[in-house]
């Protein structure tokens, strides 16, 4: 049991307000527990906080105000607090910001709210109408379950006044129930598939890891379609049997719909969901129910890691290599790494699932820190696709065309056989550049150092940096020449146009995140395509992830060289992962698949490794290079971004920091820069970056804090530190 403070005892409270210290209060009437969520007065306002410990008592007691009340939510557990503290220390994030992450649910301070629900009452109404009949039928079909007024009216196709009329006569019963209800119980024995011998061994290995309730991490590696999901659902089942909660993190939230259906098939009911598409009321419910243990499984985005689980036993990180696990705004944390941290504090298991693990995880498994469980073949008759390059230097292709004759022939064959082809291009929109043929100007964003991308579907130019958009102009904004603006280079929309010209009869579907207003629309489209509604699918990296298209037998990668040019340390790794994932889309069902990679550099080592499918060789070569350069995972990096409106001031700050590097030198770290960031201006702010490189086993965070603490940020200057940066923008 956590400590208890009697009424009026001094307590210190951590709030979510941007203050760099704890605040002292007197415990409220009736006292409070350590960890309690409380409402406290702060100046004229009331704010939410957590009782952190005994008060410091260095103020005049008579002036200290009292905690207003304890909120009606489960207190923060010691384990959660330790997690927030260590996560904050690792990412150099102040505790108030960490607490904000842990309280991202609306209305935590509200009293438990009630709602009216409706079910079948007694007797028939004095006068029966069609509409009334439909309401009673709808109630009857719910088999004793209750609906809200809106739900019932919708189900019956009537206005709410019809329902209210029935309530008056008693034919429909109206009751008050708590709004935040628990989630349906999941049954671990409900509907498991019969596993193959390989899968069974893998599932048992995961289950064994949970037996002792001790921390362990397993890297579950297996080609796409090998049944990784089936296997880790068995680990979820094991957690349920032990009465522990499970969290499944997914990178692409649009995909959760398909996944939720799978959970329902396996465990008999849907789990709780946590991501940006979830309504505020539902968020509140999830947060509270997770804290009370009435949500056994949560499927969510990275921020679900900060939910107040009561007895978390398992965290699955699906597609663990995915870059979207690294938060890139607000608190800079990598959900994969923080999942391992949280589990190590709790004594829980982490399952990192991927067909193409990150170099870090692969290295940790090599070093014996993670257990490795491998599924080596695809489930059923599906075999891995054959992969070949198309040497673009030898293809006869007019300019402004991207589908080579070889690829065109391959697609034509698939259409004849009534099979699907996927053309993959990781570029949203119509064309990445719009050029004026009169003056040579390329249309850029007013606020960023970036070209604007034409989105013909929206009839707008969009900046992919800041999201600013403007209508497609008909004259050049620079020289005012009319009708001289020309698209340069391909985006998926333009590729679709080309494909339609080449195959006028074909049904073409474009899958790009910006073309769908909602996750539901996207889900509908994905289902339709899987059922055969398209002959040619044109997609961005959205399609690389987790879908099953049984009719798909050909993948054509339009520009395999796109990812090879990056100045990024991880460019090769990412290209490798992406290509393997995309190729993994082909031939998932009975029909064998083929992947064709259009490239101008077929001899590039990354392209060759992809073709050879020799992952071990690829990783070993990458690791050797990183070891030689003492880059992660053999050394540590921190990215520093300085920004401000006046570029000279930003550079001055950078130079000042670079000169005063003693705290960093003491731990053997080196500073590179300041240099203009690859995107040197975003939303009107100039950006300068520095890179700090340190040996592996030093206290880098402490040194960074001391180093950055030497300067006072004046005016609009900002400094942000990104530990283990994933990208260098
Ligand atoms: P992965 O997560 O490795 O991509 P999945 O678990 O999604 O693989 O499996 C791919 C497909 O094969 C899914 O449709 C899944 O339901 C099916 N599958 C895998 N293993 C089995 C099994 N043992 N029995 C029946 N279907 C299976
Ligand atoms: Zn912009």
XYZ file of C-alpha atoms and ligand atoms in Angstrom:
757
model
C 0.000 0.000 0.000
C 1.273 3.433 -0.862
C 1.727 6.073 1.838
C -1.202 7.990 3.286
C -1.308 11.638 4.344
C -3.685 12.733 7.099
C -5.807 15.822 6.564
C -3.685 18.991 6.565
C -0.394 17.092 6.394
C 2.009 18.724 3.926
C 2.161 17.071 0.542
C 4.020 18.005 -2.613
C 2.072 17.867 -5.835
C 3.304 17.425 -9.386
C 1.091 19.267 -11.846
C 0.927 19.335 -15.613
C 1.668 23.049 -15.584
C 4.976 24.191 -17.080
C 6.679 24.775 -13.729
C 10.010 23.228 -12.918
C 9.199 22.267 -9.348
C 6.715 20.495 -7.100
C 4.147 22.560 -5.203
C 3.313 22.196 -1.515
C -0.291 21.846 -0.340
C -2.133 20.682 2.732
C -3.829 17.309 2.303
C -7.582 17.613 1.761
C -10.368 16.741 4.121
C -10.199 13.008 4.734
C -6.528 12.903 3.762
C -5.076 11.437 0.569
C -2.853 8.654 -0.657
C 0.518 8.977 -2.297
C -0.150 8.917 -6.050
C -3.691 10.281 -5.754
C -4.910 12.444 -8.617
C -6.010 15.728 -7.091
C -7.343 19.128 -7.964
C -5.355 21.995 -6.477
C -5.626 25.774 -6.552
C -2.883 27.521 -8.509
C -3.210 31.294 -8.530
C -6.780 31.966 -9.593
C -7.119 28.585 -11.331
C -7.754 24.993 -10.403
C -5.371 22.488 -11.943
C -4.902 18.738 -11.890
C -1.903 17.066 -10.323
C -0.621 13.981 -8.575
C 0.417 13.685 -4.922
C 4.134 13.080 -5.313
C 5.372 12.811 -1.725
C 5.634 14.645 1.591
C 5.766 18.436 1.331
C 9.123 20.161 1.444
C 7.893 22.515 4.140
C 10.107 25.426 3.202
C 7.183 27.838 3.084
C 5.121 29.528 5.726
C 2.619 26.820 6.677
C -0.192 29.304 7.233
C 0.063 30.431 3.603
C -0.078 26.963 2.153
C -3.353 26.191 0.445
C -5.294 23.008 0.707
C -5.844 20.355 -1.966
C -9.390 20.939 -3.201
C -10.309 17.313 -3.662
C -9.168 13.876 -4.655
C -10.387 12.883 -8.113
C -12.495 9.836 -8.629
C -9.847 7.889 -10.540
C -7.424 5.172 -9.497
C -4.236 6.663 -7.946
C -1.047 6.589 -9.957
C 0.905 3.449 -9.210
C 4.540 3.545 -8.089
C 5.467 1.617 -11.187
C 3.882 4.216 -13.470
C 5.622 7.002 -11.688
C 8.978 5.248 -11.947
C 8.303 4.801 -15.651
C 7.500 8.493 -16.152
C 10.598 9.508 -14.222
C 12.926 7.260 -16.134
C 11.354 8.039 -19.486
C 11.646 11.743 -18.683
C 15.269 11.390 -17.640
C 16.077 9.482 -20.814
C 14.399 11.926 -23.175
C 15.344 15.005 -21.133
C 11.683 15.865 -20.694
C 10.459 17.701 -17.589
C 8.031 15.819 -15.373
C 5.099 18.144 -16.060
C 5.277 17.223 -19.737
C 5.549 13.540 -18.858
C 2.482 13.836 -16.656
C 0.604 15.427 -19.535
C 1.338 12.320 -21.593
C -0.023 10.182 -18.784
C -3.247 12.157 -18.397
C -4.335 12.536 -21.997
C -7.966 11.888 -21.300
C -10.602 14.580 -21.069
C -12.738 15.074 -18.008
C -10.539 13.239 -15.515
C -11.709 15.693 -12.910
C -15.386 15.205 -13.659
C -17.581 13.209 -11.321
C -18.530 9.779 -12.661
C -21.026 10.748 -15.294
C -24.282 8.958 -15.866
C -26.243 8.474 -19.031
C -29.767 7.447 -19.864
C -30.167 4.117 -21.619
C -33.218 2.442 -23.065
C -34.443 -1.136 -23.213
C -37.664 -3.060 -23.717
C -40.259 -2.176 -21.075
C -43.648 -3.688 -20.377
C -46.865 -3.888 -22.335
C -47.833 -2.355 -25.656
C -48.389 1.347 -26.177
C -52.065 2.385 -26.331
C -51.690 3.198 -30.010
C -49.312 1.200 -32.204
C -47.695 2.795 -35.272
C -45.115 1.520 -37.722
C -42.472 3.717 -36.175
C -43.319 2.532 -32.660
C -43.237 -1.097 -33.824
C -39.737 -0.583 -35.248
C -38.511 0.847 -31.946
C -39.882 -2.111 -29.978
C -38.370 -4.531 -32.499
C -35.009 -2.791 -32.250
C -35.148 -3.094 -28.444
C -36.110 -6.740 -28.724
C -33.179 -7.481 -31.011
C -30.751 -6.125 -28.420
C -31.521 -9.139 -26.210
C -31.631 -7.239 -22.941
C -28.780 -4.828 -23.775
C -29.465 -1.121 -23.538
C -28.946 1.614 -26.107
C -28.669 5.361 -25.785
C -31.519 7.484 -27.105
C -29.586 8.341 -30.227
C -28.483 4.774 -30.868
C -31.991 3.415 -30.455
C -33.575 6.055 -32.667
C -30.952 5.355 -35.322
C -31.371 1.603 -35.086
C -35.124 1.941 -35.564
C -34.904 4.711 -38.160
C -37.201 7.026 -36.184
C -36.905 10.410 -34.490
C -36.084 10.537 -30.795
C -39.580 11.811 -29.984
C -41.035 8.434 -31.004
C -38.819 6.747 -28.404
C -39.781 9.298 -25.768
C -43.462 8.668 -26.444
C -42.912 4.982 -25.793
C -41.097 5.752 -22.557
C -44.171 7.654 -21.352
C -46.403 4.668 -21.918
C -43.905 2.324 -20.248
C -43.350 0.177 -23.325
C -39.719 1.296 -23.335
C -37.741 1.486 -20.106
C -35.445 4.436 -19.390
C -32.626 3.983 -16.851
C -29.531 5.805 -15.601
C -26.236 3.933 -15.877
C -22.617 5.020 -15.483
C -21.355 6.321 -18.794
C -17.962 4.700 -18.505
C -18.717 1.024 -18.711
C -16.208 -1.805 -18.632
C -15.167 -3.568 -21.819
C -16.584 -6.998 -22.639
C -14.660 -9.876 -21.100
C -12.276 -11.506 -23.563
C -12.097 -15.284 -23.634
C -8.621 -16.708 -24.261
C -10.137 -20.043 -25.332
C -12.723 -18.559 -27.702
C -11.414 -19.255 -31.190
C -7.746 -20.009 -31.707
C -6.573 -21.216 -35.104
C -4.783 -24.507 -35.306
C -1.147 -23.504 -35.396
C 1.515 -25.086 -37.578
C 4.349 -26.867 -35.780
C 6.597 -23.864 -36.340
C 4.002 -21.441 -35.006
C 3.237 -23.680 -32.052
C 6.883 -23.734 -30.997
C 7.009 -19.961 -31.311
C 3.807 -19.470 -29.298
C 5.097 -21.742 -26.553
C 8.346 -19.823 -26.364
C 6.380 -16.593 -25.820
C 4.113 -18.208 -23.263
C 7.048 -19.583 -21.319
C 8.459 -16.083 -21.112
C 5.327 -15.027 -19.232
C 5.328 -17.860 -16.744
C 7.574 -16.219 -14.182
C 6.145 -12.682 -14.438
C 9.706 -11.501 -14.934
C 10.743 -8.950 -17.506
C 11.806 -10.325 -20.885
C 11.856 -9.131 -24.477
C 11.350 -11.405 -27.455
C 12.100 -10.471 -31.035
C 9.480 -12.318 -33.098
C 10.848 -12.340 -36.597
C 9.118 -13.921 -39.547
C 8.442 -13.132 -43.168
C 5.202 -11.319 -43.957
C 2.359 -13.805 -43.806
C 4.189 -16.305 -41.631
C 1.625 -15.934 -38.872
C 3.385 -13.578 -36.457
C 0.043 -12.074 -35.534
C -1.464 -15.499 -34.867
C 1.512 -16.302 -32.668
C 1.519 -13.143 -30.609
C -2.241 -13.409 -30.111
C -1.362 -16.623 -28.248
C 0.874 -14.551 -26.007
C -2.076 -12.204 -25.454
C -4.206 -15.250 -24.597
C -1.630 -16.288 -22.035
C -1.684 -12.846 -20.407
C -5.485 -13.066 -20.221
C -5.307 -16.507 -18.603
C -3.018 -15.076 -15.974
C -5.407 -12.225 -15.334
C -2.994 -9.640 -16.699
C -3.608 -6.883 -19.211
C -2.072 -6.735 -22.670
C -1.233 -3.803 -24.902
C -0.765 -4.166 -28.655
C 0.893 -1.209 -30.360
C 0.347 -0.801 -34.090
C 2.072 1.768 -36.276
C -0.652 2.623 -38.763
C -3.838 3.522 -37.029
C -5.924 3.187 -40.156
C -5.173 -0.499 -39.950
C -6.595 -1.137 -36.533
C -10.047 -1.876 -37.954
C -8.887 -5.052 -39.677
C -6.929 -5.945 -36.606
C -9.857 -5.397 -34.217
C -11.898 -7.868 -36.219
C -9.123 -10.401 -35.795
C -9.063 -9.878 -32.049
C -12.809 -10.321 -31.945
C -12.556 -13.580 -33.867
C -9.883 -14.841 -31.501
C -11.259 -13.657 -28.139
C -14.978 -13.240 -28.781
C -15.188 -9.475 -28.287
C -13.524 -6.240 -29.339
C -10.737 -4.733 -27.213
C -10.305 -1.109 -26.141
C -8.856 1.240 -28.752
C -6.585 4.205 -28.104
C -5.464 6.560 -30.862
C -6.163 9.956 -32.345
C -9.293 8.766 -34.152
C -11.055 7.773 -30.921
C -13.718 10.158 -29.605
C -13.157 12.125 -26.408
C -15.821 10.276 -24.442
C -14.379 6.963 -25.525
C -10.895 8.074 -24.530
C -12.130 8.971 -21.096
C -13.774 5.586 -20.787
C -10.658 3.726 -21.944
C -8.380 5.629 -19.556
C -10.613 4.942 -16.579
C -11.340 1.333 -17.440
C -7.683 0.552 -18.043
C -6.922 1.976 -14.603
C -9.607 -0.150 -13.002
C -8.590 -3.288 -14.838
C -11.857 -3.429 -16.806
C -10.087 -3.254 -20.144
C -8.056 -6.406 -20.659
C -6.552 -5.650 -24.032
C -5.789 -2.249 -25.514
C -4.916 -1.827 -29.175
C -3.372 1.502 -29.805
C -0.877 4.002 -31.065
C 2.359 4.766 -29.268
C 0.742 7.046 -26.681
C -1.196 4.048 -25.317
C 2.037 3.192 -23.555
C 1.212 5.923 -21.051
C -2.167 4.515 -20.045
C -2.548 3.687 -16.335
C -2.579 -0.100 -16.610
C -3.340 -1.868 -13.391
C -1.506 -5.122 -14.086
C 0.153 -5.005 -17.448
C 1.696 -8.341 -18.406
C 2.483 -7.975 -22.088
C 3.302 -5.281 -24.621
C 3.376 -6.251 -28.288
C 5.066 -3.804 -30.641
C 3.930 -4.851 -34.115
C 6.131 -3.803 -37.054
C 8.667 -2.757 -34.463
C 11.017 -1.259 -37.063
C 8.392 1.288 -38.120
C 9.617 4.854 -37.894
C 6.262 6.177 -36.729
C 7.038 4.762 -33.272
C 9.348 7.678 -32.819
C 7.292 10.617 -31.674
C 8.334 13.632 -33.656
C 6.533 16.409 -31.904
C 6.180 17.271 -28.270
C 8.017 14.651 -26.220
C 10.609 12.913 -28.367
C 10.407 9.269 -27.380
C 10.629 5.995 -29.213
C 7.651 3.887 -28.192
C 9.519 0.678 -28.919
C 12.314 1.518 -26.517
C 9.942 2.917 -23.918
C 7.848 -0.267 -24.105
C 10.957 -2.170 -23.087
C 11.570 0.313 -20.271
C 8.030 0.078 -18.952
C 8.058 -3.714 -19.065
C 11.411 -3.899 -17.309
C 10.033 -1.842 -14.423
C 6.869 -3.934 -14.233
C 8.205 -7.393 -14.809
C 6.275 -7.820 -18.049
C 6.998 -9.287 -21.447
C 7.655 -7.337 -24.641
C 7.163 -8.936 -28.034
C 8.758 -7.041 -30.903
C 7.263 -8.377 -34.126
C 8.669 -7.656 -37.565
C 9.616 -9.192 -40.874
C 12.481 -6.743 -41.068
C 13.569 -5.794 -37.560
C 15.415 -2.591 -36.814
C 19.149 -2.886 -36.640
C 19.028 -2.067 -32.929
C 16.676 -4.912 -32.108
C 18.516 -7.336 -34.315
C 21.738 -6.404 -32.576
C 20.167 -6.800 -29.126
C 19.032 -10.263 -30.092
C 22.517 -11.089 -31.383
C 23.957 -9.907 -28.098
C 21.567 -12.138 -26.169
C 19.654 -9.265 -24.544
C 16.495 -10.265 -26.383
C 15.294 -13.760 -27.015
C 14.803 -14.501 -30.701
C 11.866 -16.483 -32.042
C 11.779 -17.083 -35.781
C 9.014 -18.132 -38.152
C 10.821 -19.150 -41.268
C 8.087 -19.887 -43.788
C 4.857 -18.354 -44.902
C 1.661 -19.904 -43.685
C 0.064 -22.341 -46.129
C 1.039 -22.631 -49.752
C 2.127 -19.008 -50.072
C 5.764 -18.656 -51.044
C 7.983 -15.601 -51.039
C 7.832 -13.611 -54.241
C 10.482 -13.820 -56.874
C 12.367 -10.516 -57.002
C 14.075 -8.965 -59.986
C 15.327 -5.559 -61.005
C 14.391 -3.645 -64.116
C 17.497 -1.783 -65.240
C 16.085 1.617 -66.172
C 19.206 2.510 -68.150
C 18.160 -0.087 -70.711
C 14.472 0.744 -70.885
C 13.061 2.824 -73.702
C 10.978 5.292 -71.759
C 9.940 8.796 -72.891
C 10.383 11.590 -70.364
C 7.451 12.173 -68.041
C 6.718 8.446 -68.092
C 7.555 6.132 -65.227
C 6.144 2.730 -66.059
C 8.824 0.961 -68.091
C 7.879 -1.295 -71.008
C 9.020 -4.339 -69.001
C 6.814 -3.441 -66.085
C 3.952 -2.644 -68.444
C 4.166 -6.140 -69.979
C 4.153 -7.727 -66.528
C 1.044 -5.770 -65.519
C -0.705 -6.691 -68.783
C -0.168 -10.394 -68.070
C -1.699 -10.021 -64.614
C -4.744 -8.240 -65.997
C -5.253 -11.096 -68.483
C -5.087 -13.594 -65.652
C -7.493 -11.517 -63.540
C -4.833 -10.976 -60.910
C -3.893 -7.714 -59.213
C -0.785 -5.583 -59.602
C 0.516 -3.019 -57.153
C 2.584 -0.079 -58.361
C 4.437 1.353 -55.416
C 5.659 4.936 -55.247
C 6.347 6.623 -51.971
C 5.230 10.072 -53.080
C 1.853 11.522 -52.338
C 0.114 13.934 -54.684
C 0.382 14.513 -58.427
C 3.859 15.922 -58.888
C 6.561 16.783 -56.330
C 7.617 19.938 -58.189
C 5.735 22.552 -60.196
C 7.975 24.495 -62.554
C 7.333 27.652 -64.578
C 8.615 27.038 -68.085
C 8.851 30.770 -68.712
C 11.053 31.855 -65.787
C 12.307 28.554 -64.397
C 10.857 29.224 -60.960
C 9.775 26.217 -58.867
C 6.801 27.007 -56.665
C 7.852 26.870 -53.031
C 6.142 27.224 -49.692
C 6.100 30.776 -48.319
C 7.002 29.609 -44.839
C 9.280 26.654 -45.451
C 12.305 25.776 -47.419
C 10.347 23.232 -49.430
C 8.748 22.840 -52.845
C 4.993 22.699 -52.876
C 3.484 19.458 -54.075
C 0.610 19.530 -56.533
C -2.420 17.535 -55.408
C -4.632 17.422 -58.481
C -7.352 15.570 -56.633
C -7.659 18.514 -54.230
C -6.787 21.049 -56.963
C -4.235 22.536 -54.584
C -0.545 22.928 -53.934
C 0.400 21.485 -50.559
C 3.531 21.885 -48.468
C 4.396 18.479 -47.017
C 6.457 20.168 -44.300
C 3.930 22.456 -42.671
C 0.691 21.381 -44.327
C 0.017 24.851 -45.790
C -1.888 24.716 -49.047
C -3.074 27.104 -51.727
C -5.220 26.768 -54.830
C -3.354 25.692 -57.937
C -2.491 29.029 -59.618
C -3.058 29.506 -63.340
C -0.208 31.968 -63.698
C 3.336 31.775 -62.400
C 3.434 33.551 -59.023
C 6.871 34.878 -59.924
C 6.733 36.096 -63.580
C 2.965 35.962 -64.066
C 3.272 34.033 -67.346
C 0.035 32.221 -68.088
C -0.316 28.517 -68.762
C 3.382 27.841 -68.423
C 3.313 25.892 -65.144
C 4.374 22.286 -65.608
C 4.451 19.339 -63.221
C 7.866 17.730 -62.788
C 8.305 14.185 -61.527
C 5.685 11.703 -60.459
C 3.407 11.341 -57.449
C 0.859 8.559 -57.064
C -1.927 10.596 -58.654
C 0.122 11.177 -61.776
C 1.181 7.554 -61.867
C -2.488 6.577 -61.781
C -3.067 8.799 -64.811
C -0.241 7.104 -66.685
C -1.490 3.646 -65.752
C -4.986 4.544 -66.940
C -3.601 5.627 -70.317
C -1.637 2.409 -70.661
C -4.557 0.253 -69.516
C -7.754 2.098 -70.407
C -9.951 -0.864 -69.458
C -8.342 -1.498 -66.084
C -9.886 -0.545 -62.764
C -7.339 1.542 -60.891
C -7.355 2.364 -57.180
C -5.052 4.833 -55.486
C -4.174 4.189 -51.849
C -2.644 7.265 -50.315
C -3.373 8.555 -46.835
C -4.408 12.023 -47.986
C -7.159 10.773 -50.301
C -9.339 9.489 -47.496
C -11.139 11.716 -45.060
C -11.495 9.066 -42.417
C -9.953 5.821 -41.318
C -13.288 4.169 -42.005
C -13.300 5.240 -45.663
C -9.779 3.956 -46.042
C -10.702 0.699 -44.403
C -13.663 0.318 -46.756
C -11.449 0.893 -49.751
C -8.874 -1.620 -48.535
C -11.564 -4.242 -48.037
C -13.019 -3.600 -51.478
C -9.599 -3.953 -53.074
C -8.912 -7.166 -51.178
C -12.196 -8.505 -52.541
C -11.042 -7.762 -56.088
C -12.473 -4.305 -56.833
C -9.303 -3.124 -58.602
C -6.920 -4.471 -61.222
C -4.120 -2.051 -60.480
C -3.414 -0.615 -57.047
C -1.276 2.476 -56.850
C 0.037 3.164 -53.426
C 2.401 4.964 -51.093
C 4.018 3.323 -48.110
C 0.577 2.950 -46.638
C 0.278 -0.309 -48.570
C 3.557 -1.671 -47.247
C 1.933 -2.424 -43.939
C -0.065 -5.424 -42.882
C -2.772 -5.801 -45.540
C -3.792 -9.005 -47.134
C -4.598 -8.776 -50.847
C -5.113 -12.397 -51.894
C -5.333 -11.623 -55.637
C -2.153 -9.574 -55.694
C 0.653 -11.307 -57.576
C 2.786 -8.476 -58.924
C 4.477 -5.588 -57.191
C 6.265 -2.989 -59.290
C 8.449 -0.551 -57.380
C 8.523 2.590 -59.514
C 11.588 4.227 -58.009
C 13.730 1.898 -55.947
C 16.482 4.506 -55.803
C 14.349 7.057 -53.975
C 15.407 5.947 -50.515
C 19.049 5.376 -51.360
C 19.929 9.029 -51.748
C 19.127 10.216 -48.249
C 21.852 11.777 -46.169
C 20.376 9.701 -43.428
C 22.292 7.114 -41.484
C 19.302 4.821 -41.741
C 18.567 5.334 -45.430
C 19.865 1.912 -46.404
C 18.098 0.180 -43.534
C 14.803 1.886 -44.354
C 14.991 1.175 -48.047
C 15.735 -2.434 -47.291
C 12.798 -2.730 -44.895
C 10.373 -0.902 -47.124
C 11.224 -2.893 -50.248
C 10.999 -6.189 -48.407
C 7.657 -5.201 -46.929
C 6.259 -4.055 -50.233
C 7.462 -7.181 -51.978
C 5.886 -9.147 -49.143
C 2.476 -7.960 -50.370
C 2.689 -10.144 -53.460
C 1.581 -13.747 -53.525
C 0.188 -13.925 -50.006
C -2.441 -16.487 -50.988
C -2.043 -19.528 -53.245
C -0.633 -17.733 -56.260
C 3.105 -17.092 -56.386
C 4.126 -13.453 -56.588
C 6.741 -11.429 -58.403
C 8.338 -8.175 -57.365
C 10.000 -5.954 -59.970
C 12.237 -3.123 -58.829
C 12.851 -0.290 -61.304
C 16.311 1.100 -60.618
C 19.131 3.037 -62.250
C 21.685 1.373 -59.976
C 21.031 -2.363 -59.949
C 24.522 -2.966 -58.590
C 23.936 -0.898 -55.429
C 24.677 -3.088 -52.365
C 21.253 -2.392 -50.837
C 19.420 -3.355 -54.028
C 21.513 -6.497 -54.271
C 20.825 -7.456 -50.678
C 17.094 -6.948 -51.242
C 17.166 -9.175 -54.300
C 19.211 -11.868 -52.661
C 16.787 -11.776 -49.756
C 19.891 -12.212 -47.662
C 18.852 -10.362 -44.581
C 21.552 -11.671 -42.327
C 24.192 -10.535 -44.794
C 22.585 -7.126 -45.109
C 22.399 -6.581 -41.380
C 25.921 -7.822 -40.787
C 27.275 -5.441 -43.413
C 25.294 -2.523 -41.977
C 26.387 -3.350 -38.449
C 30.021 -3.553 -39.496
C 29.795 -0.124 -41.043
C 28.174 1.347 -37.978
C 30.665 -0.308 -35.684
C 33.547 1.145 -37.672
C 31.995 4.600 -37.435
C 30.918 4.065 -33.782
C 27.398 4.967 -34.838
C 24.316 3.525 -33.078
C 23.961 0.911 -31.744
C 27.727 1.104 -31.058
C 27.710 4.729 -30.059
C 25.071 7.241 -29.130
C 23.640 10.226 -30.944
C 21.625 13.222 -29.928
C 20.197 15.639 -32.452
C 19.959 19.288 -31.455
C 17.635 21.594 -33.333
C 17.870 25.318 -32.730
C 15.268 27.538 -34.277
C 14.115 31.117 -34.361
C 12.919 33.817 -36.687
C 16.266 35.524 -37.088
C 18.810 33.181 -38.707
C 21.802 35.142 -37.402
C 20.667 34.760 -33.806
C 20.052 31.060 -34.277
C 23.588 30.596 -35.600
C 25.044 32.706 -32.792
C 23.377 30.428 -30.289
C 24.723 27.358 -32.082
C 28.259 28.737 -32.200
C 28.121 29.686 -28.557
C 27.034 26.169 -27.618
C 29.699 24.639 -29.840
C 32.438 26.682 -28.139
C 31.231 25.881 -24.635
C 31.394 22.146 -25.022
C 33.265 21.247 -21.826
C 30.384 19.237 -20.272
C 30.215 17.132 -23.412
C 33.956 16.741 -23.831
C 34.195 15.395 -20.299
C 32.159 12.346 -21.335
C 34.063 11.928 -24.596
C 31.280 13.324 -26.789
C 31.897 15.299 -29.968
C 29.774 18.087 -31.437
C 29.153 18.518 -35.144
C 27.685 21.726 -36.479
C 25.977 24.142 -36.234
C 24.802 23.699 -39.800
C 21.576 24.600 -41.551
C 19.093 21.768 -41.049
C 18.289 19.810 -44.229
C 15.006 21.689 -44.214
C 16.341 25.014 -43.166
C 13.082 26.853 -42.713
C 9.782 25.491 -41.407
C 6.737 27.648 -40.699
C 8.841 30.762 -41.040
C 11.401 29.633 -38.461
C 15.020 29.125 -39.384
C 16.452 25.852 -38.236
C 20.007 24.975 -37.404
C 21.066 21.570 -36.335
C 23.900 20.122 -34.333
C 24.734 16.519 -33.772
C 26.293 15.136 -30.622
C 28.021 11.813 -30.894
C 29.108 9.961 -27.790
C 30.559 6.613 -26.756
C 27.977 4.024 -25.825
C 28.250 3.791 -22.074
C 28.431 7.372 -20.863
C 25.869 9.480 -18.991
C 25.000 11.426 -22.105
C 21.720 12.865 -20.871
C 23.279 14.413 -17.808
C 26.058 15.966 -19.867
C 23.551 17.310 -22.411
C 21.413 18.842 -19.702
C 24.421 20.585 -18.201
C 25.645 21.734 -21.612
C 22.268 23.100 -22.770
C 21.665 24.575 -19.302
C 24.558 26.993 -19.892
C 22.431 29.147 -22.162
C 19.339 31.205 -21.497
C 16.979 31.094 -24.439
C 15.932 34.642 -25.225
C 12.971 35.797 -27.291
C 11.668 33.268 -29.742
C 14.791 31.072 -29.769
C 14.114 27.386 -29.164
C 16.355 24.446 -28.469
C 15.175 20.880 -28.639
C 17.141 17.736 -27.979
C 16.306 14.495 -29.694
C 17.926 11.472 -28.058
C 18.536 8.622 -30.545
C 17.257 10.634 -33.514
C 15.584 8.628 -36.237
C 15.735 11.214 -38.928
C 17.851 14.214 -39.529
C 15.389 16.859 -40.488
P 2.060 -11.957 -40.250
O 1.588 -11.263 -39.017
O 3.365 -12.688 -40.049
O 2.092 -11.111 -41.483
P -0.472 -13.282 -40.099
O -0.539 -13.758 -38.712
O -1.219 -12.065 -40.463
O 1.037 -13.137 -40.553
O -0.906 -14.484 -41.056
C -1.077 -14.320 -42.459
C -2.404 -14.956 -42.882
O -2.336 -16.375 -42.695
C -3.568 -14.481 -42.051
O -4.697 -14.369 -42.868
C -3.752 -15.568 -41.016
O -5.075 -15.628 -40.536
C -3.350 -16.806 -41.791
N -2.789 -17.819 -40.897
C -1.581 -17.794 -40.318
N -1.387 -18.878 -39.553
C -2.513 -19.617 -39.638
C -2.943 -20.868 -39.082
N -2.152 -21.586 -38.277
N -4.180 -21.309 -39.423
C -4.980 -20.595 -40.257
N -4.632 -19.412 -40.798
C -3.416 -18.923 -40.513
Zn 5.441 24.993 -45.634
